[in-house]
């Protein structure tokens, strides 16, 4: 398929001041449509709203998936993507789960690179900033019958962003949710399906109303084992080893999660992917065996957890401060992403 490039005649004003997360969008986007069994009309075009029929199936049954990845521009002028192929492959896995057709990863990766290069002036360079890349697929068939759509739109938009949490690397407070659940085995929790996020909102709002930043999810069956957090996977650094919930079918297989596990193991730190009982986490916080807790995600990067509320009680972890291990992982990972630290794993795709 040919990739057309239509450049904007009206470049937008770039943001000045604090970026926040996902608030500003660049001049261009990538779009292609799927009809009659194939993707077509691939183009990079000026960023603009879509016109969609109100009967489109995405509005009624939520058949949509998305991804999140980032581009970095360093002081040397290099432009670097972090494991973007993994995101596109995960997108195909998510699509498969809800009957969305597969994309050609090589083609889309090439389009993504061209889009980022075209809007490269938008990539921020301050510490902790990046260009957040959001690929999405929505079902666009005009139909109210419940079935897999026959028409789709794929798009990639770009957002110059700062840290996901308003207070940057300040430790977050998590509320362990005992009533609502995020996902169950056999459901869609293992995939980046938009409905997972809608289903998480109620618990997120509840956590916020109670003074916490995000909800920490427990398993849907017994409400005993930690799964993940609002927008992150989660790690518990106990005295003897680091433990993180195993991917048993209801947890998102995070690319940052996978990278952190590889990084820690490469440094000789024992990491166990296992079921993590909330009672062990509470016990560790009480007897001091739990040294640090941190979340990982593309948007959140590595985010320290300072305390968590469970069963009506609050537990402080690591004195409520960012611990040494979390700091080290954050520095290593962002170092590799931006080029400050050599990329010994071959994770970075340099496009300039
Ligand atoms: C990401 O980390 O890219 C995510 O998808 C989290 C997001 C929902 C903000």
PDB file of C-alpha atoms in Angstrom, residues 92-291:
ATOM      1  CA  UNK A  92      -2.676  -7.031  16.852  1.00  0.00           C
ATOM      2  CA  UNK A  93      -3.165  -9.346  19.851  1.00  0.00           C
ATOM      3  CA  UNK A  94      -5.716  -6.935  21.328  1.00  0.00           C
ATOM      4  CA  UNK A  95      -7.472  -6.648  17.970  1.00  0.00           C
ATOM      5  CA  UNK A  96      -7.668 -10.398  17.631  1.00  0.00           C
ATOM      6  CA  UNK A  97      -9.435 -10.629  21.000  1.00  0.00           C
ATOM      7  CA  UNK A  98     -12.297  -8.394  19.830  1.00  0.00           C
ATOM      8  CA  UNK A  99     -12.414  -9.395  16.153  1.00  0.00           C
ATOM      9  CA  UNK A 100     -10.669  -6.348  14.676  1.00  0.00           C
ATOM     10  CA  UNK A 101      -8.576  -7.122  11.572  1.00  0.00           C
ATOM     11  CA  UNK A 102      -4.807  -7.273  11.874  1.00  0.00           C
ATOM     12  CA  UNK A 103      -2.541  -4.457  10.719  1.00  0.00           C
ATOM     13  CA  UNK A 104       0.719  -4.899   8.816  1.00  0.00           C
ATOM     14  CA  UNK A 105       3.199  -4.093  11.588  1.00  0.00           C
ATOM     15  CA  UNK A 106       6.070  -3.189   9.231  1.00  0.00           C
ATOM     16  CA  UNK A 107       3.926  -0.851   7.181  1.00  0.00           C
ATOM     17  CA  UNK A 108       2.435   0.893  10.217  1.00  0.00           C
ATOM     18  CA  UNK A 109       5.822   1.150  11.910  1.00  0.00           C
ATOM     19  CA  UNK A 110       7.183   2.881   8.841  1.00  0.00           C
ATOM     20  CA  UNK A 111       4.185   5.262   8.777  1.00  0.00           C
ATOM     21  CA  UNK A 112       4.653   5.945  12.488  1.00  0.00           C
ATOM     22  CA  UNK A 113       8.330   6.830  11.945  1.00  0.00           C
ATOM     23  CA  UNK A 114       7.432   9.168   9.061  1.00  0.00           C
ATOM     24  CA  UNK A 115       4.732  10.835  11.152  1.00  0.00           C
ATOM     25  CA  UNK A 116       7.079  11.369  14.110  1.00  0.00           C
ATOM     26  CA  UNK A 117       9.792  12.761  11.810  1.00  0.00           C
ATOM     27  CA  UNK A 118       7.318  15.129  10.147  1.00  0.00           C
ATOM     28  CA  UNK A 119       6.204  16.475  13.537  1.00  0.00           C
ATOM     29  CA  UNK A 120       9.617  16.144  15.180  1.00  0.00           C
ATOM     30  CA  UNK A 121       9.704  19.835  16.115  1.00  0.00           C
ATOM     31  CA  UNK A 122       6.931  18.979  18.572  1.00  0.00           C
ATOM     32  CA  UNK A 123       9.027  16.491  20.548  1.00  0.00           C
ATOM     33  CA  UNK A 124       9.863  18.159  23.849  1.00  0.00           C
ATOM     34  CA  UNK A 125      13.374  17.794  25.241  1.00  0.00           C
ATOM     35  CA  UNK A 126      13.036  18.770  28.903  1.00  0.00           C
ATOM     36  CA  UNK A 127      13.753  16.107  31.516  1.00  0.00           C
ATOM     37  CA  UNK A 128      10.744  13.813  31.943  1.00  0.00           C
ATOM     38  CA  UNK A 129       9.034  14.865  28.709  1.00  0.00           C
ATOM     39  CA  UNK A 130       8.440  12.955  25.470  1.00  0.00           C
ATOM     40  CA  UNK A 131       6.117  12.693  22.501  1.00  0.00           C
ATOM     41  CA  UNK A 132       3.343  10.293  23.500  1.00  0.00           C
ATOM     42  CA  UNK A 133       2.169   8.254  20.496  1.00  0.00           C
ATOM     43  CA  UNK A 134      -1.388   6.950  20.531  1.00  0.00           C
ATOM     44  CA  UNK A 135      -2.374   4.430  17.818  1.00  0.00           C
ATOM     45  CA  UNK A 136      -6.081   3.451  17.894  1.00  0.00           C
ATOM     46  CA  UNK A 137      -8.517   1.358  15.891  1.00  0.00           C
ATOM     47  CA  UNK A 138     -12.273   1.935  15.983  1.00  0.00           C
ATOM     48  CA  UNK A 139     -15.130   0.036  14.331  1.00  0.00           C
ATOM     49  CA  UNK A 140     -16.891   2.342  11.883  1.00  0.00           C
ATOM     50  CA  UNK A 141     -19.526   0.155  10.287  1.00  0.00           C
ATOM     51  CA  UNK A 142     -22.936   1.733  10.383  1.00  0.00           C
ATOM     52  CA  UNK A 143     -24.877  -1.078  12.044  1.00  0.00           C
ATOM     53  CA  UNK A 144     -26.745  -1.740  15.272  1.00  0.00           C
ATOM     54  CA  UNK A 145     -26.644  -5.526  15.136  1.00  0.00           C
ATOM     55  CA  UNK A 146     -24.189  -6.998  17.617  1.00  0.00           C
ATOM     56  CA  UNK A 147     -21.491  -8.487  15.406  1.00  0.00           C
ATOM     57  CA  UNK A 148     -17.892  -7.779  14.449  1.00  0.00           C
ATOM     58  CA  UNK A 149     -17.860  -4.727  12.193  1.00  0.00           C
ATOM     59  CA  UNK A 150     -16.746  -4.899   8.572  1.00  0.00           C
ATOM     60  CA  UNK A 151     -15.296  -1.362   8.496  1.00  0.00           C
ATOM     61  CA  UNK A 152     -12.623   0.237  10.696  1.00  0.00           C
ATOM     62  CA  UNK A 153     -10.506   3.322  11.036  1.00  0.00           C
ATOM     63  CA  UNK A 154      -6.926   3.163  12.261  1.00  0.00           C
ATOM     64  CA  UNK A 155      -5.254   6.391  13.371  1.00  0.00           C
ATOM     65  CA  UNK A 156      -2.150   7.577  15.169  1.00  0.00           C
ATOM     66  CA  UNK A 157      -2.091  10.895  16.989  1.00  0.00           C
ATOM     67  CA  UNK A 158       0.876  12.459  18.787  1.00  0.00           C
ATOM     68  CA  UNK A 159       0.891  14.406  22.019  1.00  0.00           C
ATOM     69  CA  UNK A 160       3.896  16.237  23.480  1.00  0.00           C
ATOM     70  CA  UNK A 161       3.639  15.279  27.147  1.00  0.00           C
ATOM     71  CA  UNK A 162       5.190  15.655  30.555  1.00  0.00           C
ATOM     72  CA  UNK A 163       4.705  13.281  33.432  1.00  0.00           C
ATOM     73  CA  UNK A 164       1.450  11.340  33.725  1.00  0.00           C
ATOM     74  CA  UNK A 165       0.874  12.323  37.344  1.00  0.00           C
ATOM     75  CA  UNK A 166       0.503  16.005  38.130  1.00  0.00           C
ATOM     76  CA  UNK A 167       3.046  15.685  40.941  1.00  0.00           C
ATOM     77  CA  UNK A 168       5.722  14.033  38.754  1.00  0.00           C
ATOM     78  CA  UNK A 169       7.894  11.556  40.628  1.00  0.00           C
ATOM     79  CA  UNK A 170       6.281  12.209  44.006  1.00  0.00           C
ATOM     80  CA  UNK A 171       5.072   8.832  45.324  1.00  0.00           C
ATOM     81  CA  UNK A 172       1.432   8.066  44.582  1.00  0.00           C
ATOM     82  CA  UNK A 173      -1.207   6.801  47.018  1.00  0.00           C
ATOM     83  CA  UNK A 174      -3.168   3.740  45.969  1.00  0.00           C
ATOM     84  CA  UNK A 175      -6.539   2.513  47.151  1.00  0.00           C
ATOM     85  CA  UNK A 176      -6.912  -1.258  47.162  1.00  0.00           C
ATOM     86  CA  UNK A 177     -10.319  -1.822  45.589  1.00  0.00           C
ATOM     87  CA  UNK A 178     -12.214  -4.673  47.239  1.00  0.00           C
ATOM     88  CA  UNK A 179     -15.576  -4.385  45.516  1.00  0.00           C
ATOM     89  CA  UNK A 180     -15.140  -3.528  41.824  1.00  0.00           C
ATOM     90  CA  UNK A 181     -12.872  -5.640  39.632  1.00  0.00           C
ATOM     91  CA  UNK A 182     -10.963  -4.673  36.505  1.00  0.00           C
ATOM     92  CA  UNK A 183     -10.947  -7.959  34.624  1.00  0.00           C
ATOM     93  CA  UNK A 184     -11.340 -11.678  34.952  1.00  0.00           C
ATOM     94  CA  UNK A 185      -9.490 -14.555  33.359  1.00  0.00           C
ATOM     95  CA  UNK A 186     -11.081 -15.209  29.981  1.00  0.00           C
ATOM     96  CA  UNK A 187     -12.177 -11.567  29.711  1.00  0.00           C
ATOM     97  CA  UNK A 188     -10.321  -8.734  27.985  1.00  0.00           C
ATOM     98  CA  UNK A 189      -7.976  -7.614  30.790  1.00  0.00           C
ATOM     99  CA  UNK A 190      -4.937  -9.066  29.038  1.00  0.00           C
ATOM    100  CA  UNK A 191      -5.570  -6.783  26.050  1.00  0.00           C
ATOM    101  CA  UNK A 192      -5.587  -3.043  25.458  1.00  0.00           C
ATOM    102  CA  UNK A 193      -9.280  -2.877  24.746  1.00  0.00           C
ATOM    103  CA  UNK A 194     -10.996   0.461  25.401  1.00  0.00           C
ATOM    104  CA  UNK A 195     -13.773  -1.096  27.504  1.00  0.00           C
ATOM    105  CA  UNK A 196     -11.234  -2.073  30.172  1.00  0.00           C
ATOM    106  CA  UNK A 197     -10.628   1.597  30.813  1.00  0.00           C
ATOM    107  CA  UNK A 198     -14.328   2.534  30.949  1.00  0.00           C
ATOM    108  CA  UNK A 199     -14.830  -0.296  33.436  1.00  0.00           C
ATOM    109  CA  UNK A 200     -12.043   1.105  35.617  1.00  0.00           C
ATOM    110  CA  UNK A 201     -13.418   4.630  35.950  1.00  0.00           C
ATOM    111  CA  UNK A 202     -15.833   4.070  38.826  1.00  0.00           C
ATOM    112  CA  UNK A 203     -13.125   2.663  41.080  1.00  0.00           C
ATOM    113  CA  UNK A 204     -10.739   5.424  39.993  1.00  0.00           C
ATOM    114  CA  UNK A 205     -13.281   8.085  40.935  1.00  0.00           C
ATOM    115  CA  UNK A 206     -13.934   6.359  44.223  1.00  0.00           C
ATOM    116  CA  UNK A 207     -10.191   6.249  44.959  1.00  0.00           C
ATOM    117  CA  UNK A 208      -9.865   9.957  44.127  1.00  0.00           C
ATOM    118  CA  UNK A 209     -12.850  10.877  46.314  1.00  0.00           C
ATOM    119  CA  UNK A 210     -11.174   9.060  49.197  1.00  0.00           C
ATOM    120  CA  UNK A 211      -7.927  11.004  48.646  1.00  0.00           C
ATOM    121  CA  UNK A 212      -5.951   8.393  46.659  1.00  0.00           C
ATOM    122  CA  UNK A 213      -4.437   8.735  43.202  1.00  0.00           C
ATOM    123  CA  UNK A 214      -5.540   5.452  41.651  1.00  0.00           C
ATOM    124  CA  UNK A 215      -7.157   2.128  42.448  1.00  0.00           C
ATOM    125  CA  UNK A 216      -5.097  -1.030  42.931  1.00  0.00           C
ATOM    126  CA  UNK A 217      -7.023  -3.988  41.564  1.00  0.00           C
ATOM    127  CA  UNK A 218      -7.425  -7.402  43.153  1.00  0.00           C
ATOM    128  CA  UNK A 219      -8.314 -10.601  41.288  1.00  0.00           C
ATOM    129  CA  UNK A 220     -11.956 -11.020  40.349  1.00  0.00           C
ATOM    130  CA  UNK A 221     -12.346 -14.470  41.845  1.00  0.00           C
ATOM    131  CA  UNK A 222     -11.158 -14.284  45.428  1.00  0.00           C
ATOM    132  CA  UNK A 223     -10.261 -10.594  45.858  1.00  0.00           C
ATOM    133  CA  UNK A 224      -7.008 -11.739  47.440  1.00  0.00           C
ATOM    134  CA  UNK A 225      -4.290 -11.220  44.832  1.00  0.00           C
ATOM    135  CA  UNK A 226      -3.004  -7.963  43.407  1.00  0.00           C
ATOM    136  CA  UNK A 227      -3.453  -7.566  39.648  1.00  0.00           C
ATOM    137  CA  UNK A 228      -2.438  -4.078  38.533  1.00  0.00           C
ATOM    138  CA  UNK A 229      -3.154  -0.391  39.107  1.00  0.00           C
ATOM    139  CA  UNK A 230      -5.318   2.117  37.165  1.00  0.00           C
ATOM    140  CA  UNK A 231      -2.829   2.771  34.365  1.00  0.00           C
ATOM    141  CA  UNK A 232       0.216   0.756  35.439  1.00  0.00           C
ATOM    142  CA  UNK A 233       1.585  -2.691  36.227  1.00  0.00           C
ATOM    143  CA  UNK A 234       2.879  -3.012  39.761  1.00  0.00           C
ATOM    144  CA  UNK A 235       6.081  -4.238  41.428  1.00  0.00           C
ATOM    145  CA  UNK A 236       6.748  -5.012  45.107  1.00  0.00           C
ATOM    146  CA  UNK A 237      10.376  -4.913  46.248  1.00  0.00           C
ATOM    147  CA  UNK A 238      10.592  -7.186  49.278  1.00  0.00           C
ATOM    148  CA  UNK A 239      13.810  -7.581  51.279  1.00  0.00           C
ATOM    149  CA  UNK A 240      14.842 -10.761  49.429  1.00  0.00           C
ATOM    150  CA  UNK A 241      13.347 -10.298  45.949  1.00  0.00           C
ATOM    151  CA  UNK A 242      11.110  -8.242  43.720  1.00  0.00           C
ATOM    152  CA  UNK A 243       7.678  -9.692  43.053  1.00  0.00           C
ATOM    153  CA  UNK A 244       5.200  -8.701  40.379  1.00  0.00           C
ATOM    154  CA  UNK A 245       1.825 -10.233  39.490  1.00  0.00           C
ATOM    155  CA  UNK A 246       2.217 -12.989  36.894  1.00  0.00           C
ATOM    156  CA  UNK A 247       0.419 -12.633  33.558  1.00  0.00           C
ATOM    157  CA  UNK A 248      -2.278 -15.214  34.156  1.00  0.00           C
ATOM    158  CA  UNK A 249      -4.771 -13.828  31.659  1.00  0.00           C
ATOM    159  CA  UNK A 250      -6.343 -10.785  33.278  1.00  0.00           C
ATOM    160  CA  UNK A 251      -3.350  -8.420  33.497  1.00  0.00           C
ATOM    161  CA  UNK A 252      -2.022  -6.167  30.742  1.00  0.00           C
ATOM    162  CA  UNK A 253       1.367  -7.427  29.478  1.00  0.00           C
ATOM    163  CA  UNK A 254       3.094  -4.067  29.837  1.00  0.00           C
ATOM    164  CA  UNK A 255       6.098  -3.309  27.662  1.00  0.00           C
ATOM    165  CA  UNK A 256       7.579  -1.222  30.482  1.00  0.00           C
ATOM    166  CA  UNK A 257       6.799  -4.118  32.858  1.00  0.00           C
ATOM    167  CA  UNK A 258       8.686  -6.523  30.599  1.00  0.00           C
ATOM    168  CA  UNK A 259      11.592  -4.068  30.251  1.00  0.00           C
ATOM    169  CA  UNK A 260      11.865  -3.532  34.008  1.00  0.00           C
ATOM    170  CA  UNK A 261      11.924  -7.300  34.622  1.00  0.00           C
ATOM    171  CA  UNK A 262      14.689  -7.720  32.001  1.00  0.00           C
ATOM    172  CA  UNK A 263      16.642  -4.797  33.422  1.00  0.00           C
ATOM    173  CA  UNK A 264      16.441  -6.015  37.018  1.00  0.00           C
ATOM    174  CA  UNK A 265      17.349  -9.587  36.106  1.00  0.00           C
ATOM    175  CA  UNK A 266      20.273  -8.336  34.031  1.00  0.00           C
ATOM    176  CA  UNK A 267      21.525  -6.572  37.153  1.00  0.00           C
ATOM    177  CA  UNK A 268      21.251  -9.750  39.200  1.00  0.00           C
ATOM    178  CA  UNK A 269      18.092  -8.753  41.096  1.00  0.00           C
ATOM    179  CA  UNK A 270      15.742 -11.685  41.630  1.00  0.00           C
ATOM    180  CA  UNK A 271      12.321 -10.973  40.119  1.00  0.00           C
ATOM    181  CA  UNK A 272       9.482 -13.383  40.673  1.00  0.00           C
ATOM    182  CA  UNK A 273       6.398 -13.263  38.465  1.00  0.00           C
ATOM    183  CA  UNK A 274       3.850 -14.826  40.735  1.00  0.00           C
ATOM    184  CA  UNK A 275       0.553 -14.330  42.487  1.00  0.00           C
ATOM    185  CA  UNK A 276       1.071 -11.541  45.029  1.00  0.00           C
ATOM    186  CA  UNK A 277      -1.367 -11.848  47.932  1.00  0.00           C
ATOM    187  CA  UNK A 278      -2.521  -8.527  49.362  1.00  0.00           C
ATOM    188  CA  UNK A 279      -2.106 -10.036  52.829  1.00  0.00           C
ATOM    189  CA  UNK A 280       1.648 -10.521  52.132  1.00  0.00           C
ATOM    190  CA  UNK A 281       1.896  -6.935  50.953  1.00  0.00           C
ATOM    191  CA  UNK A 282       0.194  -5.707  54.136  1.00  0.00           C
ATOM    192  CA  UNK A 283       2.382  -7.952  56.273  1.00  0.00           C
ATOM    193  CA  UNK A 284       5.512  -6.708  54.492  1.00  0.00           C
ATOM    194  CA  UNK A 285       4.493  -3.082  55.038  1.00  0.00           C
ATOM    195  CA  UNK A 286       3.914  -3.830  58.723  1.00  0.00           C
ATOM    196  CA  UNK A 287       7.084  -5.812  59.444  1.00  0.00           C
ATOM    197  CA  UNK A 288       9.370  -3.789  57.175  1.00  0.00           C
ATOM    198  CA  UNK A 289      10.075  -6.588  54.673  1.00  0.00           C
ATOM    199  CA  UNK A 290       8.370  -4.605  51.936  1.00  0.00           C
ATOM    200  CA  UNK A 291      10.948  -1.990  50.992  1.00  0.00           C
TER     201      UNK A 291
END
